[in-house]
Amino acid sequence: MNLLKKISFLFFLTLFLSGSLKAAELIMVEQQGCYYCLEWKDQLGHIYPKTPEGKFAPLKTIDITEVDKIEGLKRDVIFTPTFVLMENHKELGRLEGYSSEDFFWELLEVILEKETDYVVPQVTKTNN
């Protein structure tokens, strides 16, 4: 096999393999009339996609009536909102309920660091 064919083969093999692996995603299971689902959406829904966490694990929302379509859950989803961190059709962790921004970010960060290769960005302080 000549060099050009080898390079082409490796290039397409890499594309094929990388396409078959899915990155982490955060699935929000919600239901109509869920007060805390609306609270999360109102407080964090517009912010989440812009954060390092949101870029690492993009959000996908699903209604609780369609939860059986999620492959790889470790157990049933009973409460809404439930946030399930998934990667390659495997549940890595979950947050059940929503009480506050601080609580959500703290727990999500712990799960991401523990279960994935996510690294918390370092915040540098400037002196004014």
PDB file of C-alpha atoms in Angstrom:
ATOM      1  CA  MET A   1       0.000   0.000   0.000  1.00  0.00           C
ATOM      2  CA  ASN A   2       1.518   3.323  -0.933  1.00  0.00           C
ATOM      3  CA  LEU A   3       1.871   6.194   1.524  1.00  0.00           C
ATOM      4  CA  LEU A   4      -1.077   8.220   0.181  1.00  0.00           C
ATOM      5  CA  LYS A   5      -3.432   5.245   0.530  1.00  0.00           C
ATOM      6  CA  LYS A   6      -2.206   4.604   4.087  1.00  0.00           C
ATOM      7  CA  ILE A   7      -2.738   8.230   5.068  1.00  0.00           C
ATOM      8  CA  SER A   8      -6.220   8.262   3.493  1.00  0.00           C
ATOM      9  CA  PHE A   9      -7.123   5.019   5.238  1.00  0.00           C
ATOM     10  CA  LEU A  10      -5.967   6.329   8.626  1.00  0.00           C
ATOM     11  CA  PHE A  11      -7.786   9.613   8.091  1.00  0.00           C
ATOM     12  CA  PHE A  12     -11.113   7.911   7.329  1.00  0.00           C
ATOM     13  CA  LEU A  13     -10.627   5.382  10.109  1.00  0.00           C
ATOM     14  CA  THR A  14     -10.104   8.237  12.566  1.00  0.00           C
ATOM     15  CA  LEU A  15     -13.224  10.020  11.294  1.00  0.00           C
ATOM     16  CA  PHE A  16     -15.266   6.836  11.578  1.00  0.00           C
ATOM     17  CA  LEU A  17     -14.103   6.042  15.101  1.00  0.00           C
ATOM     18  CA  SER A  18     -14.501   9.583  16.381  1.00  0.00           C
ATOM     19  CA  GLY A  19     -18.028   9.724  14.960  1.00  0.00           C
ATOM     20  CA  SER A  20     -19.004   6.575  16.833  1.00  0.00           C
ATOM     21  CA  LEU A  21     -17.990   8.007  20.202  1.00  0.00           C
ATOM     22  CA  LYS A  22     -20.363  10.452  21.802  1.00  0.00           C
ATOM     23  CA  ALA A  23     -19.323  13.199  24.142  1.00  0.00           C
ATOM     24  CA  ALA A  24     -20.940  13.724  27.502  1.00  0.00           C
ATOM     25  CA  GLU A  25     -24.390  15.262  27.593  1.00  0.00           C
ATOM     26  CA  LEU A  26     -26.630  16.398  30.397  1.00  0.00           C
ATOM     27  CA  ILE A  27     -30.214  15.239  30.004  1.00  0.00           C
ATOM     28  CA  MET A  28     -32.841  17.231  31.861  1.00  0.00           C
ATOM     29  CA  VAL A  29     -35.958  15.161  32.480  1.00  0.00           C
ATOM     30  CA  GLU A  30     -38.922  17.476  32.995  1.00  0.00           C
ATOM     31  CA  GLN A  31     -42.696  17.421  32.979  1.00  0.00           C
ATOM     32  CA  GLN A  32     -45.461  19.877  32.277  1.00  0.00           C
ATOM     33  CA  GLY A  33     -46.364  21.958  35.310  1.00  0.00           C
ATOM     34  CA  CYS A  34     -43.103  21.239  37.150  1.00  0.00           C
ATOM     35  CA  TYR A  35     -42.378  24.376  39.171  1.00  0.00           C
ATOM     36  CA  TYR A  36     -38.700  23.544  39.766  1.00  0.00           C
ATOM     37  CA  CYS A  37     -38.159  22.744  36.079  1.00  0.00           C
ATOM     38  CA  LEU A  38     -39.415  26.233  35.252  1.00  0.00           C
ATOM     39  CA  GLU A  39     -37.239  27.725  37.989  1.00  0.00           C
ATOM     40  CA  TRP A  40     -34.136  26.042  36.569  1.00  0.00           C
ATOM     41  CA  LYS A  41     -34.984  27.174  33.043  1.00  0.00           C
ATOM     42  CA  ASP A  42     -35.643  30.719  34.225  1.00  0.00           C
ATOM     43  CA  GLN A  43     -32.490  30.967  36.351  1.00  0.00           C
ATOM     44  CA  LEU A  44     -29.986  28.834  34.414  1.00  0.00           C
ATOM     45  CA  GLY A  45     -31.489  27.737  31.114  1.00  0.00           C
ATOM     46  CA  HIS A  46     -30.088  30.669  29.159  1.00  0.00           C
ATOM     47  CA  ILE A  47     -26.728  30.595  30.972  1.00  0.00           C
ATOM     48  CA  TYR A  48     -25.941  26.871  30.902  1.00  0.00           C
ATOM     49  CA  PRO A  49     -24.937  26.552  27.203  1.00  0.00           C
ATOM     50  CA  LYS A  50     -22.424  29.411  27.625  1.00  0.00           C
ATOM     51  CA  THR A  51     -20.638  27.882  30.624  1.00  0.00           C
ATOM     52  CA  PRO A  52     -17.650  25.510  30.554  1.00  0.00           C
ATOM     53  CA  GLU A  53     -19.943  22.801  31.952  1.00  0.00           C
ATOM     54  CA  GLY A  54     -22.527  23.455  29.249  1.00  0.00           C
ATOM     55  CA  LYS A  55     -19.932  23.303  26.509  1.00  0.00           C
ATOM     56  CA  PHE A  56     -18.494  20.068  27.917  1.00  0.00           C
ATOM     57  CA  ALA A  57     -21.888  18.405  28.477  1.00  0.00           C
ATOM     58  CA  PRO A  58     -24.550  20.076  26.302  1.00  0.00           C
ATOM     59  CA  LEU A  59     -28.100  20.021  27.615  1.00  0.00           C
ATOM     60  CA  LYS A  60     -30.841  17.910  26.105  1.00  0.00           C
ATOM     61  CA  THR A  61     -34.352  18.114  27.562  1.00  0.00           C
ATOM     62  CA  ILE A  62     -36.825  15.268  27.514  1.00  0.00           C
ATOM     63  CA  ASP A  63     -40.301  14.883  28.966  1.00  0.00           C
ATOM     64  CA  ILE A  64     -40.681  12.286  31.705  1.00  0.00           C
ATOM     65  CA  THR A  65     -43.262  10.474  29.551  1.00  0.00           C
ATOM     66  CA  GLU A  66     -40.467   9.729  27.051  1.00  0.00           C
ATOM     67  CA  VAL A  67     -37.799   8.703  29.553  1.00  0.00           C
ATOM     68  CA  ASP A  68     -37.934   5.103  28.331  1.00  0.00           C
ATOM     69  CA  LYS A  69     -36.215   6.335  25.132  1.00  0.00           C
ATOM     70  CA  ILE A  70     -33.015   7.037  27.094  1.00  0.00           C
ATOM     71  CA  GLU A  71     -30.658   4.086  26.782  1.00  0.00           C
ATOM     72  CA  GLY A  72     -28.343   3.283  29.668  1.00  0.00           C
ATOM     73  CA  LEU A  73     -30.160   4.653  32.714  1.00  0.00           C
ATOM     74  CA  LYS A  74     -29.122   2.947  35.951  1.00  0.00           C
ATOM     75  CA  ARG A  75     -32.553   3.359  37.541  1.00  0.00           C
ATOM     76  CA  ASP A  76     -35.961   4.890  36.906  1.00  0.00           C
ATOM     77  CA  VAL A  77     -36.496   8.632  36.851  1.00  0.00           C
ATOM     78  CA  ILE A  78     -39.161   9.534  39.390  1.00  0.00           C
ATOM     79  CA  PHE A  79     -38.639  13.224  40.194  1.00  0.00           C
ATOM     80  CA  THR A  80     -38.493  16.273  37.960  1.00  0.00           C
ATOM     81  CA  PRO A  81     -36.295  17.881  37.192  1.00  0.00           C
ATOM     82  CA  THR A  82     -33.733  15.108  37.104  1.00  0.00           C
ATOM     83  CA  PHE A  83     -30.423  15.859  35.419  1.00  0.00           C
ATOM     84  CA  VAL A  84     -28.673  12.754  34.110  1.00  0.00           C
ATOM     85  CA  LEU A  85     -25.073  12.930  32.933  1.00  0.00           C
ATOM     86  CA  MET A  86     -24.669  10.478  30.056  1.00  0.00           C
ATOM     87  CA  GLU A  87     -21.767   9.408  27.880  1.00  0.00           C
ATOM     88  CA  ASN A  88     -21.876   6.709  25.202  1.00  0.00           C
ATOM     89  CA  HIS A  89     -25.356   5.600  26.339  1.00  0.00           C
ATOM     90  CA  LYS A  90     -24.145   5.114  29.902  1.00  0.00           C
ATOM     91  CA  GLU A  91     -25.358   7.005  32.948  1.00  0.00           C
ATOM     92  CA  LEU A  92     -22.430   8.549  34.795  1.00  0.00           C
ATOM     93  CA  GLY A  93     -24.368  10.363  37.499  1.00  0.00           C
ATOM     94  CA  ARG A  94     -27.518  12.299  38.254  1.00  0.00           C
ATOM     95  CA  LEU A  95     -28.919  15.240  40.161  1.00  0.00           C
ATOM     96  CA  GLU A  96     -32.504  14.877  41.344  1.00  0.00           C
ATOM     97  CA  GLY A  97     -34.426  18.071  41.897  1.00  0.00           C
ATOM     98  CA  TYR A  98     -33.400  21.697  41.835  1.00  0.00           C
ATOM     99  CA  SER A  99     -33.173  23.960  44.843  1.00  0.00           C
ATOM    100  CA  SER A 100     -30.694  26.694  43.951  1.00  0.00           C
ATOM    101  CA  GLU A 101     -28.045  27.795  41.468  1.00  0.00           C
ATOM    102  CA  ASP A 102     -25.188  27.226  43.908  1.00  0.00           C
ATOM    103  CA  PHE A 103     -26.344  23.725  44.792  1.00  0.00           C
ATOM    104  CA  PHE A 104     -26.757  22.796  41.120  1.00  0.00           C
ATOM    105  CA  TRP A 105     -23.345  24.083  39.974  1.00  0.00           C
ATOM    106  CA  GLU A 106     -21.527  22.523  42.919  1.00  0.00           C
ATOM    107  CA  LEU A 107     -23.019  19.065  42.450  1.00  0.00           C
ATOM    108  CA  LEU A 108     -22.681  19.140  38.668  1.00  0.00           C
ATOM    109  CA  GLU A 109     -19.018  20.085  38.976  1.00  0.00           C
ATOM    110  CA  VAL A 110     -18.388  17.200  41.393  1.00  0.00           C
ATOM    111  CA  ILE A 111     -20.042  14.667  39.057  1.00  0.00           C
ATOM    112  CA  LEU A 112     -18.242  16.010  35.981  1.00  0.00           C
ATOM    113  CA  GLU A 113     -14.830  15.905  37.679  1.00  0.00           C
ATOM    114  CA  LYS A 114     -15.392  12.469  39.186  1.00  0.00           C
ATOM    115  CA  GLU A 115     -16.927  10.718  36.178  1.00  0.00           C
ATOM    116  CA  THR A 116     -15.352  12.414  33.126  1.00  0.00           C
ATOM    117  CA  ASP A 117     -12.147  14.118  32.059  1.00  0.00           C
ATOM    118  CA  TYR A 118     -13.681  17.545  32.790  1.00  0.00           C
ATOM    119  CA  VAL A 119     -11.299  19.994  34.449  1.00  0.00           C
ATOM    120  CA  VAL A 120     -12.707  22.960  36.337  1.00  0.00           C
ATOM    121  CA  PRO A 121     -11.395  26.179  34.780  1.00  0.00           C
ATOM    122  CA  GLN A 122      -9.138  28.139  37.088  1.00  0.00           C
ATOM    123  CA  VAL A 123     -10.374  31.628  37.854  1.00  0.00           C
ATOM    124  CA  THR A 124      -7.658  34.220  38.223  1.00  0.00           C
ATOM    125  CA  LYS A 125      -8.243  37.246  40.360  1.00  0.00           C
ATOM    126  CA  THR A 126      -6.945  40.634  39.353  1.00  0.00           C
ATOM    127  CA  ASN A 127      -5.931  43.348  41.758  1.00  0.00           C
ATOM    128  CA  ASN A 128      -7.566  46.708  41.184  1.00  0.00           C
TER     129      ASN A 128
END
